[in-house]
Amino acid sequence: MKRLLKTGKNSSAVNFGLLIFRVATSLMMFTHGYPKFQKVLNGNFQFGDPLGIGPEASLILAAFGEFICSILLILGLTTRYALVPLMITMIVALATVHLDDPFRGQEKAFLYLLAYLFLFITGPGKYSMDQKLFN
């Protein structure tokens, strides 16, 4: 019990908390991005064009960020690199798709952005493939 309550950079509780937070956040985004990924695989490129780069490119980038990068985040593999597209996707969602929504409509994208920023700053923690491969 004492180990679980211990705080600090190298504590097991912090690393276990990062693992749970990283996987839970990623699983939620994974389920959000899976339909987009399926649309790409099926060749159905009907999608919004919030950046003016075309619906095909917008869908592919969103699917890559929300689905592929979520898998990388679950694994803790190239974590900080995987977080960049996820953060950009949430910034685009906030700045374009939900711009005119009340805060209630913006808060999910905002919370994801904060979660990804948190993980970008902290890193994936001890229980990640990054830790096994690069340390």
Coordinates of N, CA and C in Angstrom, one line a residue:
M1 N 0.8 -1.2 0.0 CA 0.0 0.0 0.0 C 0.9 1.3 0.0
K2 N 2.0 1.2 0.7 CA 2.9 2.3 0.8 C 3.4 2.7 -0.6
R3 N 3.7 1.7 -1.4 CA 4.2 1.9 -2.8 C 3.2 2.6 -3.7
L4 N 1.9 2.2 -3.5 CA 0.8 2.8 -4.3 C 0.6 4.2 -3.9
L5 N 0.8 4.6 -2.7 CA 0.6 6.0 -2.2 C 1.8 6.9 -2.5
K6 N 3.0 6.3 -2.8 CA 4.2 7.1 -3.0 C 4.0 7.9 -4.2
T7 N 4.4 9.1 -4.2 CA 4.4 10.0 -5.3 C 5.8 10.3 -5.7
G8 N 6.0 10.7 -7.0 CA 7.3 11.1 -7.4 C 7.5 10.6 -8.9
K9 N 8.5 11.1 -9.5 CA 8.7 10.8 -10.9 C 8.8 9.4 -11.3
N10 N 9.5 8.6 -10.4 CA 9.7 7.2 -10.8 C 8.8 6.2 -10.0
S11 N 7.8 6.7 -9.4 CA 7.0 5.8 -8.6 C 6.1 4.9 -9.5
S12 N 5.9 3.7 -9.1 CA 5.1 2.7 -9.8 C 3.7 3.2 -10.0
A13 N 3.1 3.9 -9.0 CA 1.8 4.5 -9.1 C 1.6 5.5 -10.2
V14 N 2.6 6.3 -10.4 CA 2.6 7.3 -11.5 C 2.6 6.6 -12.8
N15 N 3.5 5.7 -13.0 CA 3.7 5.0 -14.2 C 2.4 4.1 -14.6
F16 N 1.9 3.5 -13.5 CA 0.6 2.8 -13.8 C -0.5 3.7 -14.1
G17 N -0.6 4.8 -13.5 CA -1.6 5.8 -13.8 C -1.4 6.3 -15.2
L18 N -0.2 6.6 -15.7 CA 0.0 7.0 -17.1 C -0.4 5.9 -18.0
L19 N -0.2 4.7 -17.7 CA -0.6 3.6 -18.6 C -2.1 3.5 -18.7
I20 N -2.8 3.6 -17.6 CA -4.3 3.6 -17.6 C -4.8 4.8 -18.4
F21 N -4.3 5.9 -18.1 CA -4.7 7.2 -18.7 C -4.5 7.1 -20.3
R22 N -3.3 6.7 -20.6 CA -2.9 6.6 -22.0 C -3.8 5.6 -22.8
V23 N -4.0 4.4 -22.2 CA -4.8 3.4 -22.9 C -6.3 3.8 -22.9
A24 N -6.8 4.3 -21.8 CA -8.2 4.7 -21.8 C -8.5 5.8 -22.8
T25 N -7.7 6.8 -22.8 CA -7.9 7.9 -23.7 C -7.8 7.4 -25.2
S26 N -6.9 6.6 -25.4 CA -6.6 6.1 -26.8 C -7.8 5.2 -27.2
L27 N -8.3 4.3 -26.3 CA -9.4 3.5 -26.7 C -10.6 4.3 -27.1
M28 N -10.9 5.4 -26.3 CA -12.0 6.2 -26.6 C -11.9 6.9 -28.0
M29 N -10.7 7.4 -28.3 CA -10.5 8.0 -29.6 C -10.4 6.9 -30.7
F30 N -9.9 5.8 -30.4 CA -9.9 4.7 -31.4 C -11.3 4.3 -31.9
T31 N -12.2 4.2 -30.9 CA -13.6 3.9 -31.3 C -14.2 5.1 -32.1
H32 N -13.8 6.3 -31.9 CA -14.2 7.5 -32.7 C -13.6 7.5 -34.1
G33 N -12.4 7.0 -34.2 CA -11.7 7.0 -35.5 C -11.9 5.8 -36.3
Y34 N -12.4 4.7 -35.7 CA -12.6 3.5 -36.5 C -13.6 3.6 -37.7
P35 N -14.7 4.3 -37.5 CA -15.6 4.5 -38.6 C -15.0 5.3 -39.8
K36 N -14.1 6.3 -39.4 CA -13.4 7.0 -40.5 C -12.4 6.2 -41.2
F37 N -11.7 5.3 -40.5 CA -10.8 4.4 -41.1 C -11.5 3.4 -42.0
Q38 N -12.7 2.9 -41.6 CA -13.5 2.1 -42.4 C -13.9 2.8 -43.7
K39 N -14.3 4.0 -43.6 CA -14.7 4.8 -44.8 C -13.5 4.9 -45.8
V40 N -12.3 5.1 -45.3 CA -11.1 5.2 -46.1 C -10.9 3.8 -46.8
L41 N -11.0 2.7 -46.1 CA -10.8 1.4 -46.7 C -11.9 1.1 -47.7
N42 N -13.1 1.6 -47.5 CA -14.2 1.3 -48.4 C -14.3 2.2 -49.6
G43 N -13.4 3.3 -49.6 CA -13.4 4.2 -50.7 C -14.5 5.2 -50.6
N44 N -15.1 5.4 -49.5 CA -16.2 6.4 -49.3 C -15.6 7.6 -48.7
F45 N -15.3 8.6 -49.5 CA -14.6 9.8 -49.1 C -15.5 11.0 -48.8
Q46 N -16.8 10.7 -48.5 CA -17.6 11.8 -48.1 C -17.3 12.3 -46.7
F47 N -16.8 13.5 -46.6 CA -16.3 14.0 -45.4 C -16.2 15.5 -45.5
G48 N -16.2 16.2 -44.4 CA -16.1 17.6 -44.4 C -14.7 18.0 -44.9
D49 N -14.6 19.3 -45.2 CA -13.3 19.8 -45.7 C -12.9 21.1 -44.9
P50 N -12.6 20.9 -43.6 CA -12.4 22.1 -42.7 C -11.2 22.9 -43.0
L51 N -10.2 22.3 -43.7 CA -9.0 23.0 -44.0 C -8.9 23.4 -45.4
G52 N -9.8 23.1 -46.3 CA -9.8 23.4 -47.7 C -8.8 22.6 -48.5
I53 N -8.5 21.4 -48.0 CA -7.5 20.5 -48.7 C -8.2 19.4 -49.5
G54 N -9.5 19.4 -49.4 CA -10.3 18.4 -50.1 C -10.8 17.4 -49.1
P55 N -12.0 16.8 -49.3 CA -12.6 15.9 -48.3 C -11.8 14.6 -48.2
E56 N -11.2 14.1 -49.3 CA -10.4 12.9 -49.3 C -9.2 13.0 -48.4
A57 N -8.4 14.1 -48.6 CA -7.3 14.3 -47.7 C -7.7 14.6 -46.3
S58 N -8.8 15.3 -46.1 CA -9.2 15.6 -44.7 C -9.6 14.3 -44.0
L59 N -10.3 13.4 -44.7 CA -10.7 12.1 -44.1 C -9.5 11.2 -43.8
I60 N -8.6 11.2 -44.7 CA -7.4 10.3 -44.5 C -6.6 10.8 -43.3
L61 N -6.4 12.1 -43.2 CA -5.7 12.7 -42.1 C -6.4 12.5 -40.8
A62 N -7.7 12.6 -40.8 CA -8.5 12.4 -39.5 C -8.4 10.9 -39.2
A63 N -8.6 10.0 -40.1 CA -8.5 8.6 -39.8 C -7.1 8.2 -39.3
F64 N -6.1 8.8 -39.9 CA -4.7 8.5 -39.5 C -4.5 8.9 -38.0
G65 N -4.9 10.2 -37.8 CA -4.8 10.7 -36.4 C -5.6 9.9 -35.4
E66 N -6.9 9.8 -35.7 CA -7.8 9.2 -34.7 C -7.7 7.7 -34.5
F67 N -7.3 7.0 -35.6 CA -7.3 5.5 -35.5 C -5.8 5.0 -35.4
I68 N -5.0 5.3 -36.4 CA -3.6 4.8 -36.4 C -2.8 5.3 -35.2
C69 N -2.9 6.6 -35.0 CA -2.1 7.2 -33.9 C -2.6 6.8 -32.5
S70 N -3.9 6.4 -32.4 CA -4.5 5.9 -31.2 C -3.9 4.5 -30.9
I71 N -3.7 3.7 -31.9 CA -3.1 2.4 -31.7 C -1.6 2.6 -31.2
L72 N -0.9 3.5 -31.8 CA 0.5 3.8 -31.4 C 0.5 4.2 -29.9
L73 N -0.5 5.0 -29.6 CA -0.6 5.6 -28.2 C -0.9 4.4 -27.2
I74 N -1.8 3.5 -27.6 CA -2.1 2.4 -26.7 C -0.8 1.6 -26.4
L75 N -0.1 1.4 -27.5 CA 1.2 0.6 -27.3 C 2.3 1.4 -26.7
G76 N 2.1 2.7 -26.7 CA 3.2 3.6 -26.1 C 4.4 3.5 -27.1
L77 N 4.1 3.5 -28.4 CA 5.2 3.4 -29.4 C 5.3 4.7 -30.1
T78 N 6.4 5.3 -30.2 CA 6.6 6.6 -30.8 C 5.6 7.6 -30.3
T79 N 5.4 7.6 -29.0 CA 4.3 8.2 -28.3 C 4.2 9.7 -28.6
R80 N 5.3 10.4 -28.4 CA 5.2 11.9 -28.7 C 5.0 12.2 -30.1
Y81 N 5.5 11.4 -31.0 CA 5.2 11.6 -32.5 C 3.8 11.4 -32.8
A82 N 3.2 10.3 -32.2 CA 1.8 9.9 -32.4 C 0.9 11.0 -31.9
L83 N 1.3 11.7 -30.8 CA 0.4 12.7 -30.2 C 0.3 13.9 -31.0
V84 N 1.2 14.2 -31.9 CA 1.2 15.5 -32.7 C -0.1 15.5 -33.6
P85 N -0.3 14.4 -34.4 CA -1.5 14.4 -35.3 C -2.8 14.4 -34.5
L86 N -2.8 13.7 -33.3 CA -3.9 13.7 -32.5 C -4.2 15.2 -31.9
M87 N -3.2 15.9 -31.5 CA -3.4 17.2 -31.0 C -3.9 18.1 -32.2
I88 N -3.3 18.0 -33.3 CA -3.7 18.8 -34.5 C -5.1 18.5 -34.8
T89 N -5.5 17.3 -34.8 CA -6.9 16.9 -35.1 C -7.9 17.6 -34.1
M90 N -7.5 17.6 -32.9 CA -8.4 18.3 -31.9 C -8.4 19.8 -32.0
I91 N -7.3 20.4 -32.4 CA -7.2 21.8 -32.7 C -8.1 22.2 -33.9
V92 N -8.0 21.4 -34.9 CA -8.9 21.6 -36.1 C -10.3 21.4 -35.7
A93 N -10.7 20.4 -34.9 CA -12.1 20.2 -34.5 C -12.6 21.4 -33.7
L94 N -11.7 21.9 -32.8 CA -12.1 23.1 -32.0 C -12.2 24.4 -32.9
A95 N -11.3 24.6 -33.8 CA -11.2 25.8 -34.5 C -12.1 25.9 -35.7
T96 N -12.6 24.7 -36.2 CA -13.5 24.8 -37.4 C -14.8 24.1 -37.1
V97 N -14.8 22.8 -36.8 CA -16.1 22.1 -36.7 C -16.9 22.6 -35.5
H98 N -16.3 22.8 -34.4 CA -17.1 23.2 -33.2 C -16.9 24.7 -32.8
L99 N -16.4 25.5 -33.7 CA -16.1 26.9 -33.4 C -17.3 27.7 -33.0
D100 N -18.5 27.5 -33.6 CA -19.7 28.2 -33.2 C -20.5 27.5 -32.2
D101 N -20.1 26.3 -31.8 CA -20.8 25.6 -30.7 C -20.6 26.2 -29.4
P102 N -21.6 26.0 -28.5 CA -21.4 26.5 -27.1 C -20.3 25.6 -26.5
F103 N -19.8 26.0 -25.4 CA -18.7 25.2 -24.7 C -19.1 23.7 -24.6
R104 N -20.3 23.5 -24.3 CA -20.8 22.1 -24.1 C -20.5 21.2 -25.4
G105 N -20.5 21.8 -26.6 CA -20.2 21.1 -27.8 C -18.7 21.0 -28.1
Q106 N -18.0 21.9 -27.4 CA -16.5 21.9 -27.6 C -15.7 21.1 -26.6
E107 N -16.4 20.8 -25.5 CA -15.6 20.3 -24.3 C -15.0 19.0 -24.6
K108 N -15.6 18.1 -25.4 CA -14.9 16.8 -25.6 C -13.6 17.0 -26.4
A109 N -13.6 17.8 -27.4 CA -12.4 18.0 -28.2 C -11.4 18.7 -27.3
F110 N -11.8 19.6 -26.5 CA -10.9 20.3 -25.6 C -10.3 19.4 -24.5
L111 N -11.1 18.5 -24.0 CA -10.6 17.5 -23.0 C -9.6 16.6 -23.7
Y112 N -9.9 16.1 -24.9 CA -8.9 15.3 -25.6 C -7.6 16.0 -25.8
L113 N -7.7 17.3 -26.3 CA -6.5 18.1 -26.5 C -5.7 18.2 -25.2
L114 N -6.3 18.5 -24.1 CA -5.6 18.6 -22.8 C -5.0 17.2 -22.4
A115 N -5.7 16.2 -22.7 CA -5.1 14.8 -22.4 C -3.9 14.6 -23.2
Y116 N -4.0 14.9 -24.5 CA -2.8 14.7 -25.4 C -1.7 15.6 -25.0
L117 N -2.0 16.8 -24.7 CA -0.9 17.7 -24.2 C -0.2 17.2 -23.0
F118 N -1.0 16.7 -22.0 CA -0.5 16.1 -20.8 C 0.4 15.0 -21.1
L119 N 0.0 14.1 -22.0 CA 0.8 12.9 -22.3 C 2.1 13.3 -23.1
F120 N 2.0 14.4 -23.9 CA 3.1 14.9 -24.7 C 4.2 15.4 -23.7
I121 N 3.7 16.1 -22.6 CA 4.7 16.6 -21.6 C 5.3 15.5 -20.8
T122 N 4.4 14.6 -20.3 CA 4.9 13.5 -19.4 C 5.6 12.4 -20.1
G123 N 5.2 12.1 -21.3 CA 5.7 10.9 -22.0 C 4.8 9.7 -21.6
P124 N 5.1 8.6 -22.2 CA 4.2 7.4 -22.0 C 4.3 6.7 -20.7
G125 N 5.4 7.0 -20.0 CA 5.6 6.3 -18.7 C 6.4 5.0 -18.9
K126 N 6.7 4.3 -17.8 CA 7.6 3.1 -17.8 C 6.9 2.0 -18.5
Y127 N 5.6 1.8 -18.5 CA 5.0 0.7 -19.1 C 4.6 1.0 -20.6
S128 N 5.6 1.1 -21.4 CA 5.3 1.5 -22.8 C 6.4 0.8 -23.7
M129 N 6.1 0.7 -24.9 CA 7.1 0.2 -25.9 C 8.3 1.1 -26.0
D130 N 8.0 2.4 -25.9 CA 9.1 3.4 -26.0 C 10.1 3.1 -24.9
Q131 N 9.6 2.9 -23.7 CA 10.5 2.6 -22.6 C 11.4 1.4 -22.9
K132 N 10.8 0.3 -23.4 CA 11.5 -0.9 -23.7 C 12.5 -0.8 -24.9
L133 N 12.1 0.0 -25.9 CA 12.9 0.1 -27.1 C 14.0 1.2 -27.1
F134 N 13.7 2.3 -26.4 CA 14.5 3.4 -26.5 C 15.3 3.8 -25.2
N135 N 15.1 3.1 -24.2 CA 15.8 3.4 -22.9 C 16.6 2.3 -22.5

